[in-house]
Coordinates of C-alpha atoms and ligand atoms in Angstrom, one line a residue:
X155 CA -21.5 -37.6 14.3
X156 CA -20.6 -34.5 15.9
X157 CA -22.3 -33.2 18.8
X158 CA -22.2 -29.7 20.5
X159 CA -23.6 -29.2 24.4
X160 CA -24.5 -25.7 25.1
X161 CA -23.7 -24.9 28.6
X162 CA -21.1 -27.3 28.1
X163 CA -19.6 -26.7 31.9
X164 CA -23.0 -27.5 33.4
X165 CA -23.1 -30.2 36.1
X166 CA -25.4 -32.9 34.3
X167 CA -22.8 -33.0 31.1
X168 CA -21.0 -36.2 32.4
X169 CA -24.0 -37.9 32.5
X170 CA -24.4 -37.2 28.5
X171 CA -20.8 -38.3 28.0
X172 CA -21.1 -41.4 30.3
X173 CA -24.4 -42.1 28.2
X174 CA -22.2 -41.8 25.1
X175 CA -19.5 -43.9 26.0
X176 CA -21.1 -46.9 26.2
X177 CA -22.2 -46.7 22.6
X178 CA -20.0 -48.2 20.1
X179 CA -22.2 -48.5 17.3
X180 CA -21.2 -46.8 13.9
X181 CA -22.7 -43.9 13.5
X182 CA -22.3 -42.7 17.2
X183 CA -21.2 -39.6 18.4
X184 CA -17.4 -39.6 17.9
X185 CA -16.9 -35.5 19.0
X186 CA -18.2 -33.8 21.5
X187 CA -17.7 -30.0 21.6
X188 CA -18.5 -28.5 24.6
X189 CA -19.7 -24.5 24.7
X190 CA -19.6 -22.6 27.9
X191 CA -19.9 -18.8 28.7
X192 CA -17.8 -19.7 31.9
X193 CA -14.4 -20.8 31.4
X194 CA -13.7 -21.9 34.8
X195 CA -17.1 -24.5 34.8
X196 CA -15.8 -25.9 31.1
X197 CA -12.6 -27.0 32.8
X198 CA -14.1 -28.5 35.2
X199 CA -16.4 -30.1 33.6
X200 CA -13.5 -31.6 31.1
X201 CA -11.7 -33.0 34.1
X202 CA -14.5 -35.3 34.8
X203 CA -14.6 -36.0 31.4
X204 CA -11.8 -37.2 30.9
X205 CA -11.4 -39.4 34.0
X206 CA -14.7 -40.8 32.3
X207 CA -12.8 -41.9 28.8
X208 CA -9.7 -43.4 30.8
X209 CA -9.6 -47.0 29.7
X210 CA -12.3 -46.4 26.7
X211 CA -10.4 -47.0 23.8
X212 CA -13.3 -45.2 21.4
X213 CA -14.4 -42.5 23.6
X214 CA -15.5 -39.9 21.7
X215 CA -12.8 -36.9 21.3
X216 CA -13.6 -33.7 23.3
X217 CA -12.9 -30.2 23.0
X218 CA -14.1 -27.1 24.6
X219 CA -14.9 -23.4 23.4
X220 CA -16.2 -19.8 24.4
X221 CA -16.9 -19.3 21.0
X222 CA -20.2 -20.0 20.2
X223 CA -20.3 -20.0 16.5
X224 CA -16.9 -21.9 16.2
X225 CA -19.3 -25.0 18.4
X226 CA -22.4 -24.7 16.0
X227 CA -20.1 -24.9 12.6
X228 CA -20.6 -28.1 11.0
X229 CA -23.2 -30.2 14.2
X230 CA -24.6 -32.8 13.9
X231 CA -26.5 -32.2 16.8
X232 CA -26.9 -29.1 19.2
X233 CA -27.8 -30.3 22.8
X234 CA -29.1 -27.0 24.7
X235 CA -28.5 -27.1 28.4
X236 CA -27.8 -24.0 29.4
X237 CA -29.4 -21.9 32.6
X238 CA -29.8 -17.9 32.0
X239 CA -28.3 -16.4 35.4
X240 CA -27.3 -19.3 37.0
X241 CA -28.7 -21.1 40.2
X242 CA -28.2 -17.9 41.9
X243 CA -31.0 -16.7 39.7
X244 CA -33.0 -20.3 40.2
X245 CA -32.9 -19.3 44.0
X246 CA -34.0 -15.6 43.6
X247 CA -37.1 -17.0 41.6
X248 CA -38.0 -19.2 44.5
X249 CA -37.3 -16.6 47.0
X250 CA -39.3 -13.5 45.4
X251 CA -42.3 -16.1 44.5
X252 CA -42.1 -17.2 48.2
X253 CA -42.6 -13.8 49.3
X254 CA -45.3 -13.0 48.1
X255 CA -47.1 -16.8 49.1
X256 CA -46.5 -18.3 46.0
X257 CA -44.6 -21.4 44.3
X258 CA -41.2 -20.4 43.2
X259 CA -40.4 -23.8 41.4
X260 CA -38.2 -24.0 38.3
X261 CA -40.5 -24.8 36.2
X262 CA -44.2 -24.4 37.9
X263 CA -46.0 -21.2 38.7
X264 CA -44.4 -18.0 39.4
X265 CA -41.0 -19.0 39.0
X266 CA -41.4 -21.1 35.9
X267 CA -42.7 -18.2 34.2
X268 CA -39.4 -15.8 35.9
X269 CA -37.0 -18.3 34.7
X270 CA -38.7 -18.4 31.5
X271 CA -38.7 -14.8 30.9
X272 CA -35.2 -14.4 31.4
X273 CA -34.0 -17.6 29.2
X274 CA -36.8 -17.3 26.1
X275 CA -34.7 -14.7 24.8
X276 CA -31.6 -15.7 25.3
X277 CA -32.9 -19.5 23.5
X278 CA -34.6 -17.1 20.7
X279 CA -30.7 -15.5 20.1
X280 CA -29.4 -19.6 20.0
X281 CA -32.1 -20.1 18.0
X282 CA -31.7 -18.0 14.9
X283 CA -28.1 -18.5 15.2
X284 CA -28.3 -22.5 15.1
X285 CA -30.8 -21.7 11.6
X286 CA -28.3 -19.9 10.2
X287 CA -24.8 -22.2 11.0
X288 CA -26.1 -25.3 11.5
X289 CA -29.4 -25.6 9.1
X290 CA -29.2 -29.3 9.3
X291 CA -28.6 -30.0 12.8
X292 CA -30.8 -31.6 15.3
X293 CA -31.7 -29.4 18.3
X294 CA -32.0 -31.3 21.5
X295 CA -33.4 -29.4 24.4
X296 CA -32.9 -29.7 27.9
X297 CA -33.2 -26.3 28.9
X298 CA -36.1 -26.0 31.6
X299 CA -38.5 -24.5 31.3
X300 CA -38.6 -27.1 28.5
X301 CA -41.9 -27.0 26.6
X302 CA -41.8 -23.5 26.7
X303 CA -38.0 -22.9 25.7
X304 CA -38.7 -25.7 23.0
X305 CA -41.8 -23.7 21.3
X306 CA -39.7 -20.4 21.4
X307 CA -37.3 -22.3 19.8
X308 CA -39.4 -24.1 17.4
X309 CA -40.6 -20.6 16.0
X310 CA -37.2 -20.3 14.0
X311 CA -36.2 -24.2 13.9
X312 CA -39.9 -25.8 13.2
X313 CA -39.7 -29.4 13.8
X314 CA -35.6 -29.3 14.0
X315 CA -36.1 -28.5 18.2
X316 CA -37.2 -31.1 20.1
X317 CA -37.5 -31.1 23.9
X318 CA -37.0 -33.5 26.6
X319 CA -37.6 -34.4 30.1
X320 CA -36.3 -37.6 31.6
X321 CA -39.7 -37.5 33.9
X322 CA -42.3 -38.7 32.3
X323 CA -40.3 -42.1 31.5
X324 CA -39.2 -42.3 35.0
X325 CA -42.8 -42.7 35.8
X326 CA -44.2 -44.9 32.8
X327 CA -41.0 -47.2 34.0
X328 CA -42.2 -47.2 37.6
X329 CA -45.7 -47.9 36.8
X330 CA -44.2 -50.9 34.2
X331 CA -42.5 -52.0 37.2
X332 CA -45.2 -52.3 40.1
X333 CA -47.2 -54.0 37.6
X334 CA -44.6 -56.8 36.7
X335 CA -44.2 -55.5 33.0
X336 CA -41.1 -55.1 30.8
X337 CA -41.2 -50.8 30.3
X338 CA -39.6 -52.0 27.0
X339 CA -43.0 -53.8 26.0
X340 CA -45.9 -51.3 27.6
X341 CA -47.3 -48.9 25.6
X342 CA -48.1 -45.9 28.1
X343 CA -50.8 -43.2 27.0
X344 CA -49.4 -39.9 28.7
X345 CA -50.1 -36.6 27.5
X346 CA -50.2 -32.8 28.4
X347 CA -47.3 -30.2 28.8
X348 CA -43.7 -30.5 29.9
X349 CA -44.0 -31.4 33.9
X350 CA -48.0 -31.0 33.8
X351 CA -48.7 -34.6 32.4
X352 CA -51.1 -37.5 32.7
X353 CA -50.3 -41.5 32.5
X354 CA -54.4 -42.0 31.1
X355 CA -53.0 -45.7 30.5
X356 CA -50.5 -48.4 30.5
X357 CA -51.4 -51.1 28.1
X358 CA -49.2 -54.4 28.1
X359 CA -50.0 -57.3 25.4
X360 CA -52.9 -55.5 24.2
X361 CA -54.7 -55.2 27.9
X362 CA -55.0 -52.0 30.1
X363 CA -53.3 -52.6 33.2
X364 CA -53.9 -49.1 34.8
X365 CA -57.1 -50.0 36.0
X366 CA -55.1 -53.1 38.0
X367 CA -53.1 -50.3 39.6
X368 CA -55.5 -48.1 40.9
X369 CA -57.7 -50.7 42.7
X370 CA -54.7 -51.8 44.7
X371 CA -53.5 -49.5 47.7
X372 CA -50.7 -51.7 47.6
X373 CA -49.2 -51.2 44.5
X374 CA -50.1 -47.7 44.9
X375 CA -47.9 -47.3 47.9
X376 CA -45.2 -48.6 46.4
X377 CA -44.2 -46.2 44.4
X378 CA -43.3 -42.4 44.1
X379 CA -46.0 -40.9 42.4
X380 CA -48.6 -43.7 44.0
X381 CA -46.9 -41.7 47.6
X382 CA -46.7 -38.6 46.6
X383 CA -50.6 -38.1 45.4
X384 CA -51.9 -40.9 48.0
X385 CA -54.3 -43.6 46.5
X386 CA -57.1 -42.1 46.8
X387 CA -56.8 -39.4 44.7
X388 CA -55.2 -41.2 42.4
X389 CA -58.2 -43.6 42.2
X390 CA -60.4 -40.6 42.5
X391 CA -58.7 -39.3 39.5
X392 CA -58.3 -42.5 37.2
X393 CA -54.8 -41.1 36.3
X394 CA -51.2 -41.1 37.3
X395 CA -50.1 -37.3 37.1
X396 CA -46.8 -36.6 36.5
X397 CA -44.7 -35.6 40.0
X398 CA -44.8 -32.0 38.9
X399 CA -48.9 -31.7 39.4
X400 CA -48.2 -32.3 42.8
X401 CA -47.1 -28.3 43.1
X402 CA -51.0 -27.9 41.8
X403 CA -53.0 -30.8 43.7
X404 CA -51.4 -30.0 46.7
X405 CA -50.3 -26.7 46.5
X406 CA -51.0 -24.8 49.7
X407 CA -49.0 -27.6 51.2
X408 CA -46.4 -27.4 48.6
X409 CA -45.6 -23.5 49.0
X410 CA -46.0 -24.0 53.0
X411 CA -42.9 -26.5 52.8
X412 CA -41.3 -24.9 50.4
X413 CA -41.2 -22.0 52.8
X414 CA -40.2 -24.1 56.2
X415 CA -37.3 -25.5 54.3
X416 CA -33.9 -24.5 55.6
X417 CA -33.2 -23.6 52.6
X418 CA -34.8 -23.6 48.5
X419 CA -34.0 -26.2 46.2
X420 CA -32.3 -23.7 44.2
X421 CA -30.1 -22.1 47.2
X422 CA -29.1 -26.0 48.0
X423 CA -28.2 -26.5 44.2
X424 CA -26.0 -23.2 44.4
X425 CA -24.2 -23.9 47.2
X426 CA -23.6 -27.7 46.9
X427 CA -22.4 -26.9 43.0
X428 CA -20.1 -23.5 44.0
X429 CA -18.4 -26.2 45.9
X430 CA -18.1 -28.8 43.2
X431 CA -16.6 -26.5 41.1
X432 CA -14.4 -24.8 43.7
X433 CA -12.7 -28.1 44.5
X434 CA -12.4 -28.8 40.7
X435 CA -10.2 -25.5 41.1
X436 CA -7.7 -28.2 42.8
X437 CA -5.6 -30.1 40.5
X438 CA -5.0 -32.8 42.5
X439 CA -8.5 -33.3 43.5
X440 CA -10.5 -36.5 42.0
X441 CA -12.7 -35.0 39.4
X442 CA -14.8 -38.2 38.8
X443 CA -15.3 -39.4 42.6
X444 CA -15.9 -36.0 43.5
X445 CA -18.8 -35.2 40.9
X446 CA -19.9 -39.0 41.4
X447 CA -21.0 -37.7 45.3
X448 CA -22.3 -34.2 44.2
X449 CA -24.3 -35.9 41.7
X450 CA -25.8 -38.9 44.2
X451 CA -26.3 -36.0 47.4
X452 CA -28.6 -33.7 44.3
X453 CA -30.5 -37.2 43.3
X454 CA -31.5 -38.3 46.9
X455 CA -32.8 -34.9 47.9
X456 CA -34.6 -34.0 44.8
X457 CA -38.3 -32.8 45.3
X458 CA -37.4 -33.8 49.2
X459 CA -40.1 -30.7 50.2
X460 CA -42.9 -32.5 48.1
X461 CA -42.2 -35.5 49.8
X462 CA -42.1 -34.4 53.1
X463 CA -44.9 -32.4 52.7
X464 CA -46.8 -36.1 51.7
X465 CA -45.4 -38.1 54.0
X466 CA -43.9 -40.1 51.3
X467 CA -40.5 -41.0 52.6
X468 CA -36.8 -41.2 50.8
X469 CA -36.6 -41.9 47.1
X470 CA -36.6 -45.5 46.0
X471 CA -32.9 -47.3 45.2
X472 CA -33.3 -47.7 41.7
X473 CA -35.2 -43.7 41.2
X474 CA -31.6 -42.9 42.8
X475 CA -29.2 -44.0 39.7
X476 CA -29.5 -41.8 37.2
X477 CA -30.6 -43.3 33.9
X478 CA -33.6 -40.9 32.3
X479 CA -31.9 -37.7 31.8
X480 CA -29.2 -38.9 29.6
X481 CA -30.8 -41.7 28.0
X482 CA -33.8 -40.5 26.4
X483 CA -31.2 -37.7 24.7
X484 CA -28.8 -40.9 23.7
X485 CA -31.7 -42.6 22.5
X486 CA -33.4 -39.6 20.4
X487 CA -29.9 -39.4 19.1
X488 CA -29.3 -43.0 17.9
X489 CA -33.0 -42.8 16.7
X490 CA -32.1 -39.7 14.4
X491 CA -28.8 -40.8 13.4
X492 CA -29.0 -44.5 12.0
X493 CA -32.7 -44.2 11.1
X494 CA -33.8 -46.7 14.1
X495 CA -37.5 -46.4 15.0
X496 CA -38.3 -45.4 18.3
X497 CA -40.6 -44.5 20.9
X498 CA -40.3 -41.9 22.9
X499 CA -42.0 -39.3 24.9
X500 CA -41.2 -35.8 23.6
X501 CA -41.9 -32.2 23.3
X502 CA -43.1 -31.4 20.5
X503 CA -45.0 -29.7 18.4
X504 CA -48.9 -30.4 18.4
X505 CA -50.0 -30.7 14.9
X506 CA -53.3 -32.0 15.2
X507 CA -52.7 -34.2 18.3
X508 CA -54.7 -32.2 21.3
X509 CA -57.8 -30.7 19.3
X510 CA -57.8 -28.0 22.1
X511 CA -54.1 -26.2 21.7
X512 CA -53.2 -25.0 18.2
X513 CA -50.7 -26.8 15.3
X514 CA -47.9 -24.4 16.7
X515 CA -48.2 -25.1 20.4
X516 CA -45.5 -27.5 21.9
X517 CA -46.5 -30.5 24.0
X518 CA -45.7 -33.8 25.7
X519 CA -46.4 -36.9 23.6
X520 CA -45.6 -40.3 23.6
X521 CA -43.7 -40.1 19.2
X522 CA -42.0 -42.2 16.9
X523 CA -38.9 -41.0 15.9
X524 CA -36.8 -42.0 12.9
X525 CA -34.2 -40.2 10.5
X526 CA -37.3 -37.8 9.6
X527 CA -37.4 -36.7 13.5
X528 CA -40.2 -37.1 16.0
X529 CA -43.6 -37.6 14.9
X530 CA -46.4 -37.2 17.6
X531 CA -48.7 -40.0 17.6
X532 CA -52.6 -40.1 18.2
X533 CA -53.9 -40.2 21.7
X534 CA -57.1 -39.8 23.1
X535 CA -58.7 -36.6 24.4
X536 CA -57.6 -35.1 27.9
X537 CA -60.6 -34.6 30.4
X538 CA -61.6 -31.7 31.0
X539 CA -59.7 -31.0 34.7
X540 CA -56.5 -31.5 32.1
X541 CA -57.9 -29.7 29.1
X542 CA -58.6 -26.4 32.2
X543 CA -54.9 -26.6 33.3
X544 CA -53.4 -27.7 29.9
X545 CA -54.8 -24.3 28.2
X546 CA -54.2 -21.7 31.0
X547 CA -50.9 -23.0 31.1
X548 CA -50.6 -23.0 27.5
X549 CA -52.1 -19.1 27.5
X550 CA -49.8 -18.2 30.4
X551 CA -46.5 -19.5 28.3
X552 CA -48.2 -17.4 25.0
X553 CA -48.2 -14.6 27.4
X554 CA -44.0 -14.8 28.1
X555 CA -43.5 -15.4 24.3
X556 CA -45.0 -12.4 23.5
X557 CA -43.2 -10.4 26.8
X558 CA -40.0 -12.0 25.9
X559 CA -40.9 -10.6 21.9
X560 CA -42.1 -7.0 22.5
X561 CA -40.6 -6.1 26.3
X562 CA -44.4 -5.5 27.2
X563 CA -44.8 -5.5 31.2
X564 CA -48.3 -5.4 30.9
X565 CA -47.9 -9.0 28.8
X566 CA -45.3 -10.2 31.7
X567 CA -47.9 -9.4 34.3
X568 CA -50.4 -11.2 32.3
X569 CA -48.6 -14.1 31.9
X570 CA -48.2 -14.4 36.0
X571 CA -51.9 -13.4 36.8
X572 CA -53.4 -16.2 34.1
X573 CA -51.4 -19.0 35.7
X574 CA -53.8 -21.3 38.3
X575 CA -51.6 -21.2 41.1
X576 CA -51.1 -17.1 41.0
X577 CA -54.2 -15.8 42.7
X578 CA -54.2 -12.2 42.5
X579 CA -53.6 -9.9 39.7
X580 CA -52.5 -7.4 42.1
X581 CA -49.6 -10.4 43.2
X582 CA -49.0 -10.8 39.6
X583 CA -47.9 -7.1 39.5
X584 CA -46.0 -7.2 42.7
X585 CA -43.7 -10.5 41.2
X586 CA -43.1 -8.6 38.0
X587 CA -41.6 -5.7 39.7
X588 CA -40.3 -8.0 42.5
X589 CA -38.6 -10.0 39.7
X590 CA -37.2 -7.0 37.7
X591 CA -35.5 -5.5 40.7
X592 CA -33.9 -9.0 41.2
X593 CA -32.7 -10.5 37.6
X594 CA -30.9 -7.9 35.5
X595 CA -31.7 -9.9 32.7
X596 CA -35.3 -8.6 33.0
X597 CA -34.4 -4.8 31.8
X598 CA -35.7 -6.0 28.4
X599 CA -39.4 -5.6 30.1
X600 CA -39.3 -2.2 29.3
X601 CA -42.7 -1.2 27.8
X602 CA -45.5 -0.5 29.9
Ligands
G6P94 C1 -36.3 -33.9 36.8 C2 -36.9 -32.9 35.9 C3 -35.9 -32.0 35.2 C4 -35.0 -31.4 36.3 C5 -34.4 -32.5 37.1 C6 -33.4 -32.0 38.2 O1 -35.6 -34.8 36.0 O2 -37.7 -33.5 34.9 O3 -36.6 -31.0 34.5 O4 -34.1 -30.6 35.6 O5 -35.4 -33.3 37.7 O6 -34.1 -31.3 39.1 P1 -33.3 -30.5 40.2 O7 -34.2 -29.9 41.2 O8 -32.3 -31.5 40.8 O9 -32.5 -29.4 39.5
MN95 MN1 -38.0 -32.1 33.2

């Protein structure tokens, strides 16, 4: 199997390879080829590599390239990872958002719907050329924001894109945990969007063991999301929410933290991986080690506003070691390849699944996947708090598809003032200009 990373250079690539060097199974990935605008980032990156394949007598052969249609030709599978204008652009999403007193996050509120402006047409371009080079590949996307890129994508690749987040199995395996239960063996119902998700309930040997959760403070303490949310809410709720709602339950605290911090997530990320990659400029320096500490420094301060803002203390030990991320892609992968069934939770799209978004519309589902692909299964119906904030968000990420397809500002500005945790129209105006001045990759929004 041959398998092509776009964004090849980025920072969370060893942890694919890693993941794929400790399968030895036939059919496994056997060549990676890594694709990279930046040359300097793919070398890097290949260092670590390669320290990674010293004493693996199988490791899969890998190669690098700036040309993009020389990495699509003959793939197996297309893992899409890349981020349109860097993290100095993730920063300047969270810094015009904060501005103007609202959430700058990746993937939530104004700067989801920023970052997704600027990368929906660049995943459109990847798209169409994937359909055309690589008609029987496998797209894999891990390019945030995911649900969204994923249905832009899907509009040219149908059910050959499928997204994925390494979140919501973090959580069903924390839940699994507190309650004594193999993750392996629990079924969890969880459904919504890409980081706007609900664990409804966890059912182990035929018996709903959510319920046992949520009447004990106990259990609920002892775990992220349980701190994060506080058990009451959570009991008030009768659901686990993925950690990404905590931007909307609790989001004047959320923004307010956000805005004490020293410095954004994004800023932090920019600066602690311009140095990776400056030392990598160093031949005698240890690639591996050296990423190994970047890597564990990202992990242990990830969301760290959130939880300060909750009073929920460091991450847990075993939330630390990586593990999601590049699993569920291994696993989607081996799933796919040798026709092995599995479960997994995936974006994809809704068919007939939630009776209040249409066919087209991508969304997070617990699916079985085999050689066919991922196939969404049947889940009950959200509540109505999650059907209000599964279609505005839904409209809002219609709204940037059609931006991103016309250059319409009027659509862009549309697509801020619809989301929940934009409260002003006039605001909604402000961040579209605020945004263009910023990201030169928004000159496409040139329509009134
Ligand atoms: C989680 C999210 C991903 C995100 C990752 C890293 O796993 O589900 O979508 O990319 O965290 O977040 P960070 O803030 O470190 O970039
Ligand atoms: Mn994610």
């Amino acid at each position: 199997m041959k398998l092509t990373i776009l964004g090849g250079g980025g920072f969370r690539v060893p942890l694919v390879y890693g993941a794929l060097l400790g399968d030895h199974a036939e059919g496994r990935v056997s060549r990676v080829t890594l694709y990279d605008t930046d040359a300097g980032r793919l070398t890097a990156v290949a260092r670590v590599l390669t320290e990674q394949a010293r004493g693996v007598p199988d490791a899969p052969e890998v190669v690098a390239t700036a040309d993009l249609d020389e990495a699509l030709r003959g793939a197996d599978f297309v893992f899409s990872a890349i981020r349109v204008g860097g993290l100095e652009g993730r920063a300047a999403d969270e810094r015009v958002a904060l501005d103007e007193g609202v959430l700058g996050q990746e993937t939530v509120g104004a700067g989801g719907i920023a970052y997704g402006l600027r990368t929906v047409p660049v995943a459109l371009d990847l798209a169409r050329r994937i359909a055309r080079l690589a008609p029987h590949a496998w797209v894999i996307n891990f390019t945030n924001p995911a649900g969204l890129v994923t249905e832009a994508m899907s509009r040219h690749l149908g059910d050959r894109v499928i997204g994925i987040c390494d979140s919501p199995v973090g959580l069903g395996r924390r839940i699994a945990r507190v309650l004594g239960a193999d993750p392996d063996r629990a079924w969890i119902d969880y459904v919504g969007l890409n980081h706007l998700g609900w664990v409804r309930a966890l059912h182990i040997d035929g018996r709903d063991e959510l319920p046992r959760l949520l009447a004990d403070p106990a259990l609920l303490g002892s775990f992220e999301e349980g701190r994060l949310f506080g058990a009451d809410w959570l009991r008030s709720l009768g659901a686990v929410p993925n950690e990404y709602l905590h931007y909307y339950y609790f989001n004047r605290e959320a923004v307010r933290a956000y805005q004490d911090a020293e410095q954004t997530r994004g800023a932090f990320l920019r600066d602690q991986q311009e140095g990776f990659y400056a030392r990598m400029k160093d031949p005698s320096a240890p690639a591996l080690a050296t990423w190994d500490r970047t890597r564990a420094e990202r992990e242990a301060t990830y969301m760290a506003e959130n939880r300060d803002a909750a009073g929920a203390g460091e991450r847990e030990e075993s939330d630390l070691e990586s593990g999601g991320y590049e699993q569920v892609a291994l696993a989607l992968m081996r799933a796919i390849a040798r026709d092995e069934r599995t479960r997994l939770i995936l974006d994809v799209r809704n068919r007939a699944t939630l009776s209040v978004l249409d066919a087209d519309a991508v969304i997070e589902v617990p699916c079985l996947v085999d050689a066919n692909g991922a196939h969404p299964v049947a889940v009950d119906p959200l509540p109505y708090h999650a059907v209000g904030l599964v279609t505005a968000v839904k409209a809002v990420e219609r709204a940037v598809l059609e931006a991103a397809g016309s250059g319409s500002r009027s659509a862009a500005v549309r697509a801020f003032a619809l989301h929940p945790l934009v409260d002003s129209v006039t605001v909604a105006r402000r961040l579209v200009e605020g945004y263009r001045e910023v990201h030169p990759g928004l000159a496409y929004l040139d329509r009134p």
